[in-house]
Amino acid sequence: MALLLGAGMSTAMAGLWLMPLMLAGIAYHRYETVDPESRVLDASNKIREEYDFIVIGGGSAGAVVANRLSEVPEWNVLLIEAGGDETEISDVPGLAGYLQQSELDWQYQTTSSESSCLAMHNRQCNWPRGKVLGGSSVLNAMLYVRGNRHDYDHWERLGNPGWSYDHVLPYFIKSEDNRNPYLAKTPYHGTGGYLTVQESPWHTPLSLTFLQACHELGYENRDINGEFQTGCMIAQGTIRRGSRCSTAKAFLRPVNLRKNLDIALKTFVSKVVVDPTKKQTVGVEILQKGKSKRVIRVGKEVVLSAGAIGSPQIMMLSGIGPPDHLARMKIPLVHALPGVGENLQDHIGLGGLTFIIDQPFTFTKERFQTVPVALEYILNERGPLSTLGGVEGLAFVNTKYANHSEDFPDVQFHFAPSSINSDGGEHIRKIVGLRDIVYNTMYKPLVGSETWTILPLLLRPKSSGTIRLRSRNPLHHPNIRPNYLSHPEDVYTLIEGIRIAMQISNSTAFRKFGSRPHTIPMPGCKKYAFDTDPYWECALRHFTFTIYHPTGTCKMGPAYDQLAVVDHELRVHGVKGLRVMDASIMPMIVSGNPNAPIIMIGEKGADMVKNAWYHSKGDEDIDQLHEFADSEENQTVE
Ligand SMILES: Cc1cc2nc3c(=O)[nH]c(=O)nc-3n(C[C@H](O)[C@H](O)[C@H](O)COP(=O)(O)OP(=O)(O)OC[C@H]3O[C@@H](n4cnc5c(N)ncnc54)[C@H](O)[C@@H]3O)c2cc1C
Ligand SMILES: *[C@@H]1O[C@H](CO)[C@@H](O)[C@H](O)[C@H]1NC(C)=O
Ligand SMILES: *[C@@H]1O[C@H](CO)[C@@H](O)[C@H](O)[C@H]1NC(C)=O
Ligand SMILES: *[C@@H]1O[C@H](CO)[C@@H](O)[C@H](O)[C@H]1NC(C)=O
């Protein structure tokens, strides 16, 4: 979500002038000596003619899939990633916002809208996505959240056997190495997995104020990834020793010596090649700089893990998708699947909902763009730069529209001790794409003030959108139409969420510090009185804040569901040898940040592939595979 946060906060903490110092410091003091994992070897210059499995996209899911499939020693696996490797900057949690608009970011934008993103340039919201090994897990705010039990039970009820909460929980635990001993001993968490999960080593005093305020409103401080979701928590994140633990670091670096895994960086997939008569996947077409187009053959299966934008785009470029659209694009139809690119769901909320306090407890430019703060991180891996994209607290709350007798909250809060103004206007306004008049009117007057925010976001939107090709050129970004706030209930629920955020500010805990809402109205909304329903609706349509969770564009469902793209084993309906494993398979977006659920999808999907190809051999062989994997890990990690 990195919202004001991943972005704003971080900027607040380290101005651009600190970058050279950070880089030098990290390189000399930490990188080579402290970080034991070696980087992956780039195989882009020695890709073979054929592999058993080809995984497209080395992001949150793809990195997991490539690791798990290459646990089988007799399978050759190729992982293809359009971006390069991570950098020293992407390792620093507090600098998350700096990666947006960089070469590590695909830099997508939504199409111009009349009813949302109105405060942004050209009424378009920016959609950062990782173009780097590790994918969006390299750009994200690292928050570790699993969603709600009911999400998965609902997926199963939609016709997807094996996806209930009880079925998916073991796969969350399989990946996990939770460093919080209290959580680790509960039945909901695991230790010893590849993915390190822990709290930031550093917090502002306001993080506790946030928990106290939640408590006053009747919400318990609890593990929101445990038995119940409703409540508040100091966020846990995918970090390791104070630095980002992307899926590349977690799942690929430890196995970089496996002879049967090739990882091709800076290699772009332009389509999956499917025999149109047999409907059998035969290979993958790639583009590499300065080289001619080439097809790599596949012996067993292709796994598409290019994310909620990339996967439907590649499907359509391959002739699999809505037939009328493909005809318009003059792409020969290989298999009609009208659901490809449909069902685009995202999490949005009100950006820039700002509160002011009197105490020096928040991130301000003056306080955090300092040499001591940088050194604290470089030498000790602690301090403000180790925060999770600036987000300290999470809460799952019930508006009046939620069923209060169920544990199924409808709004999530991200609490951050900072706001749009905290970096003095240097960076966050740019990555959000905020128009100057909005920044100058609402946030510039706050520069130097002590400000904090809650991002109230809608967990289960009723509005959904589409991804469509802009052209048949694979290098063109597709058209992204999220249709934010097109369903009126989304607006009503979010307004109630804003009201609960106002109550948090008005709690005894926050009022102790003089907390009050920032009341300069949004340009374009001045005609409505502040804090009325029409005012908040107007503000939402202006500062529509995505926290970057697009999902659902190749959704999982049974064959009788016209819009289903993959079945419950993630196999593309009607096309042999092709599966999808990433954010796009979610039939309904999960009620929480999706990175951990997507890693779970990779884990579960890889097991399905193993089961399919080892079916005849029985379970013993699968156990042996796991033993092989364990012994190999002992040779290669640390
Ligand atoms: C700024 C930001 C902050 C976020 N914060 C959080 C957070 O705090 N917590 C959380 O849970 N979630 C967060 N998310 C969301 C989460 O990170 C994503 O949902 C998740 O990483 C998506 O995983 P994926 O595997 O579906 O896709 P990605 O991780 O995006 O992986 C797709 C991969 O495929 C590659 N690819 C795409 N097309 C091609 C092609 N044609 N050829 C070759 N390779 C290709 C891409 O380069 C990329 O590496 C955030 C996202 C962003 C952008
Ligand atoms: C609320 O949830 C309870 C418990 O699951 C259920 O019995 C009840 O029917 C629900 N109420 C509504 C209005 O859906
Ligand atoms: C804040 O809380 C006080 C006491 O709990 C209440 O009297 C007051 O109306 C509240 N103010 C707002 C703006 O909600
Ligand atoms: C790998 O290491 C773990 C922990 O040190 C140990 O328990 C396990 O037996 C080792 N496995 C093999 C196959 O050597």
Short mmCIF file of C-alpha atoms in Angstrom, two decimals, residues 338-529:
data_model
loop_
_atom_site.label_atom_id
_atom_site.label_comp_id
_atom_site.label_asym_id
_atom_site.label_seq_id
_atom_site.Cartn_x
_atom_site.Cartn_y
_atom_site.Cartn_z
CA PRO A 338 -14.47 -14.10 -22.25
CA GLY A 339 -13.28 -13.75 -18.64
CA VAL A 340 -9.67 -12.86 -19.51
CA GLY A 341 -9.12 -9.26 -18.38
CA GLU A 342 -12.52 -9.06 -16.63
CA ASN A 343 -13.20 -8.98 -12.87
CA LEU A 344 -10.43 -6.46 -12.14
CA GLN A 345 -10.71 -5.70 -8.42
CA ASP A 346 -8.55 -3.39 -6.34
CA HIS A 347 -8.44 -1.87 -2.86
CA ILE A 348 -9.00 1.85 -2.71
CA GLY A 349 -9.68 4.41 -0.03
CA LEU A 350 -9.46 8.10 0.73
CA GLY A 351 -5.90 9.36 0.29
CA GLY A 352 -4.51 12.18 2.38
CA LEU A 353 -7.00 11.97 5.27
CA THR A 354 -4.81 13.95 7.64
CA PHE A 355 -4.83 14.67 11.37
CA ILE A 356 -2.65 17.16 13.21
CA ILE A 357 -1.11 16.82 16.68
CA ASP A 358 1.01 19.12 18.83
CA GLN A 359 3.80 16.74 19.91
CA PRO A 360 7.00 16.03 17.90
CA PHE A 361 6.10 12.38 17.33
CA THR A 362 5.69 12.17 13.57
CA PHE A 363 7.89 11.92 10.52
CA THR A 364 8.91 15.34 9.29
CA LYS A 365 11.52 16.20 6.75
CA GLU A 366 13.64 18.10 9.25
CA ARG A 367 13.67 15.27 11.74
CA PHE A 368 14.36 12.35 9.47
CA GLN A 369 16.36 13.53 6.51
CA THR A 370 19.44 13.46 8.63
CA VAL A 371 22.82 11.78 8.63
CA PRO A 372 22.28 10.14 12.05
CA VAL A 373 19.09 8.51 10.80
CA ALA A 374 20.89 7.14 7.75
CA LEU A 375 23.81 5.90 9.84
CA GLU A 376 21.52 4.22 12.33
CA TYR A 377 20.19 2.14 9.47
CA ILE A 378 23.50 1.49 7.77
CA LEU A 379 25.31 0.41 10.92
CA ASN A 380 22.54 -1.16 12.99
CA GLU A 381 19.72 -1.94 10.56
CA ARG A 382 17.40 -0.06 12.83
CA GLY A 383 15.70 3.29 13.09
CA PRO A 384 13.10 5.00 10.96
CA LEU A 385 14.46 3.61 7.69
CA SER A 386 13.50 0.11 8.80
CA THR A 387 9.76 0.89 8.94
CA LEU A 388 7.37 -0.94 6.64
CA GLY A 389 6.96 1.69 3.98
CA GLY A 390 6.05 4.05 6.81
CA VAL A 391 3.00 2.06 7.97
CA GLU A 392 3.04 1.22 11.66
CA GLY A 393 -0.42 -0.03 12.52
CA LEU A 394 -3.24 -1.96 10.88
CA ALA A 395 -6.88 -2.28 11.88
CA PHE A 396 -9.85 -4.23 10.55
CA VAL A 397 -13.10 -2.51 11.53
CA ASN A 398 -16.84 -2.88 11.01
CA THR A 399 -18.92 -0.08 9.50
CA LYS A 400 -22.67 -0.12 10.08
CA TYR A 401 -23.00 -2.11 6.85
CA ALA A 402 -20.92 -5.06 8.11
CA ASN A 403 -22.51 -8.00 9.89
CA HIS A 404 -21.25 -7.36 13.41
CA SER A 405 -22.00 -10.87 14.60
CA GLU A 406 -19.53 -12.29 12.09
CA ASP A 407 -15.75 -11.82 12.04
CA PHE A 408 -15.83 -10.27 8.57
CA PRO A 409 -14.91 -6.56 8.76
CA ASP A 410 -15.51 -4.41 5.68
CA VAL A 411 -12.91 -1.67 6.14
CA GLN A 412 -9.16 -1.77 6.81
CA PHE A 413 -7.06 1.07 8.24
CA HIS A 414 -3.42 1.70 7.52
CA PHE A 415 -2.04 4.01 10.19
CA ALA A 416 1.03 6.11 9.43
CA PRO A 417 2.69 8.83 11.50
CA SER A 418 3.03 11.06 8.43
CA SER A 419 1.05 12.49 5.55
CA ILE A 420 1.35 13.87 2.04
CA ASN A 421 3.14 16.96 3.34
CA SER A 422 5.75 15.15 5.42
CA ASP A 423 8.46 15.16 2.75
CA GLY A 424 7.97 18.84 1.98
CA GLY A 425 6.40 18.00 -1.38
CA GLU A 426 9.53 16.38 -2.79
CA HIS A 427 8.43 12.94 -3.86
CA ILE A 428 5.14 11.55 -2.64
CA ARG A 429 2.99 14.05 -4.51
CA LYS A 430 4.83 12.98 -7.65
CA ILE A 431 4.42 9.25 -7.28
CA VAL A 432 0.74 9.76 -6.51
CA GLY A 433 0.45 12.10 -9.48
CA LEU A 434 -1.32 14.75 -7.38
CA ARG A 435 -2.15 17.96 -9.24
CA ASP A 436 -0.26 21.03 -8.01
CA ILE A 437 -3.40 22.89 -7.03
CA VAL A 438 -4.40 20.05 -4.71
CA TYR A 439 -0.98 19.81 -3.10
CA ASN A 440 -0.52 23.55 -2.80
CA THR A 441 -4.00 24.17 -1.39
CA MET A 442 -4.33 21.26 1.03
CA TYR A 443 -0.90 19.99 1.98
CA LYS A 444 1.68 22.71 1.47
CA PRO A 445 0.27 24.72 4.41
CA LEU A 446 1.00 21.67 6.61
CA VAL A 447 4.72 21.43 5.84
CA GLY A 448 6.55 21.38 9.16
CA SER A 449 3.39 20.43 11.11
CA GLU A 450 3.08 17.17 13.00
CA THR A 451 0.65 15.10 10.96
CA TRP A 452 -0.60 11.54 10.87
CA THR A 453 -2.97 9.64 8.61
CA ILE A 454 -5.35 6.78 8.40
CA LEU A 455 -6.03 5.31 5.01
CA PRO A 456 -9.52 3.86 5.31
CA LEU A 457 -9.93 1.31 2.54
CA LEU A 458 -12.74 -0.80 1.25
CA LEU A 459 -11.99 -4.51 1.65
CA ARG A 460 -14.58 -6.00 -0.72
CA PRO A 461 -15.42 -3.57 -3.52
CA LYS A 462 -18.57 -4.13 -5.54
CA SER A 463 -17.15 -2.13 -8.47
CA SER A 464 -14.90 -4.00 -10.86
CA GLY A 465 -13.03 -3.12 -14.02
CA THR A 466 -11.18 -4.50 -17.03
CA ILE A 467 -7.77 -4.93 -18.64
CA ARG A 468 -7.81 -4.74 -22.45
CA LEU A 469 -5.03 -4.56 -25.02
CA ARG A 470 -4.30 -1.12 -26.36
CA SER A 471 -2.72 -2.70 -29.42
CA ARG A 472 -1.28 -6.02 -30.58
CA ASN A 473 2.22 -4.71 -29.88
CA PRO A 474 3.30 -6.69 -26.78
CA LEU A 475 5.42 -3.77 -25.56
CA HIS A 476 2.47 -1.37 -25.32
CA HIS A 477 0.87 -1.05 -21.92
CA PRO A 478 -2.71 -2.32 -21.89
CA ASN A 479 -5.74 -0.16 -21.11
CA ILE A 480 -6.55 -0.35 -17.40
CA ARG A 481 -10.11 0.66 -16.46
CA PRO A 482 -10.72 0.00 -12.77
CA ASN A 483 -14.21 1.67 -12.67
CA TYR A 484 -13.52 2.79 -9.11
CA LEU A 485 -16.58 3.82 -7.08
CA SER A 486 -18.99 2.90 -9.86
CA HIS A 487 -21.12 0.96 -7.36
CA PRO A 488 -22.85 3.31 -4.86
CA GLU A 489 -22.39 0.91 -1.92
CA ASP A 490 -18.62 1.28 -2.26
CA VAL A 491 -19.03 5.01 -1.64
CA TYR A 492 -21.37 4.57 1.36
CA THR A 493 -19.12 2.03 3.03
CA LEU A 494 -16.01 4.16 2.59
CA ILE A 495 -17.75 7.22 4.03
CA GLU A 496 -18.53 5.18 7.15
CA GLY A 497 -14.89 4.08 7.24
CA ILE A 498 -13.82 7.74 7.19
CA ARG A 499 -16.16 8.42 10.12
CA ILE A 500 -14.54 5.64 12.17
CA ALA A 501 -11.12 7.13 11.38
CA MET A 502 -12.42 10.48 12.71
CA GLN A 503 -13.43 8.69 15.92
CA ILE A 504 -9.90 7.30 16.27
CA SER A 505 -8.56 10.86 16.13
CA ASN A 506 -11.20 11.96 18.64
CA SER A 507 -10.29 9.20 21.13
CA THR A 508 -8.91 10.12 24.54
CA ALA A 509 -5.60 8.58 23.49
CA PHE A 510 -5.13 10.88 20.50
CA ARG A 511 -6.81 13.94 22.01
CA LYS A 512 -4.11 13.82 24.70
CA PHE A 513 -1.82 15.05 21.92
CA GLY A 514 -4.33 17.59 20.65
CA SER A 515 -5.27 15.48 17.64
CA ARG A 516 -7.72 17.13 15.21
CA PRO A 517 -8.65 16.66 11.57
CA HIS A 518 -7.09 18.82 8.89
CA THR A 519 -10.04 20.77 7.49
CA ILE A 520 -8.83 22.67 4.42
CA PRO A 521 -11.29 21.35 1.82
CA MET A 522 -10.30 19.49 -1.32
CA PRO A 523 -10.26 21.82 -4.34
CA GLY A 524 -13.35 20.86 -6.31
CA CYS A 525 -15.31 19.95 -3.15
CA LYS A 526 -15.62 23.37 -1.50
CA LYS A 527 -19.31 23.55 -2.35
CA TYR A 528 -20.03 20.86 0.25
CA ALA A 529 -19.75 21.44 4.00
#
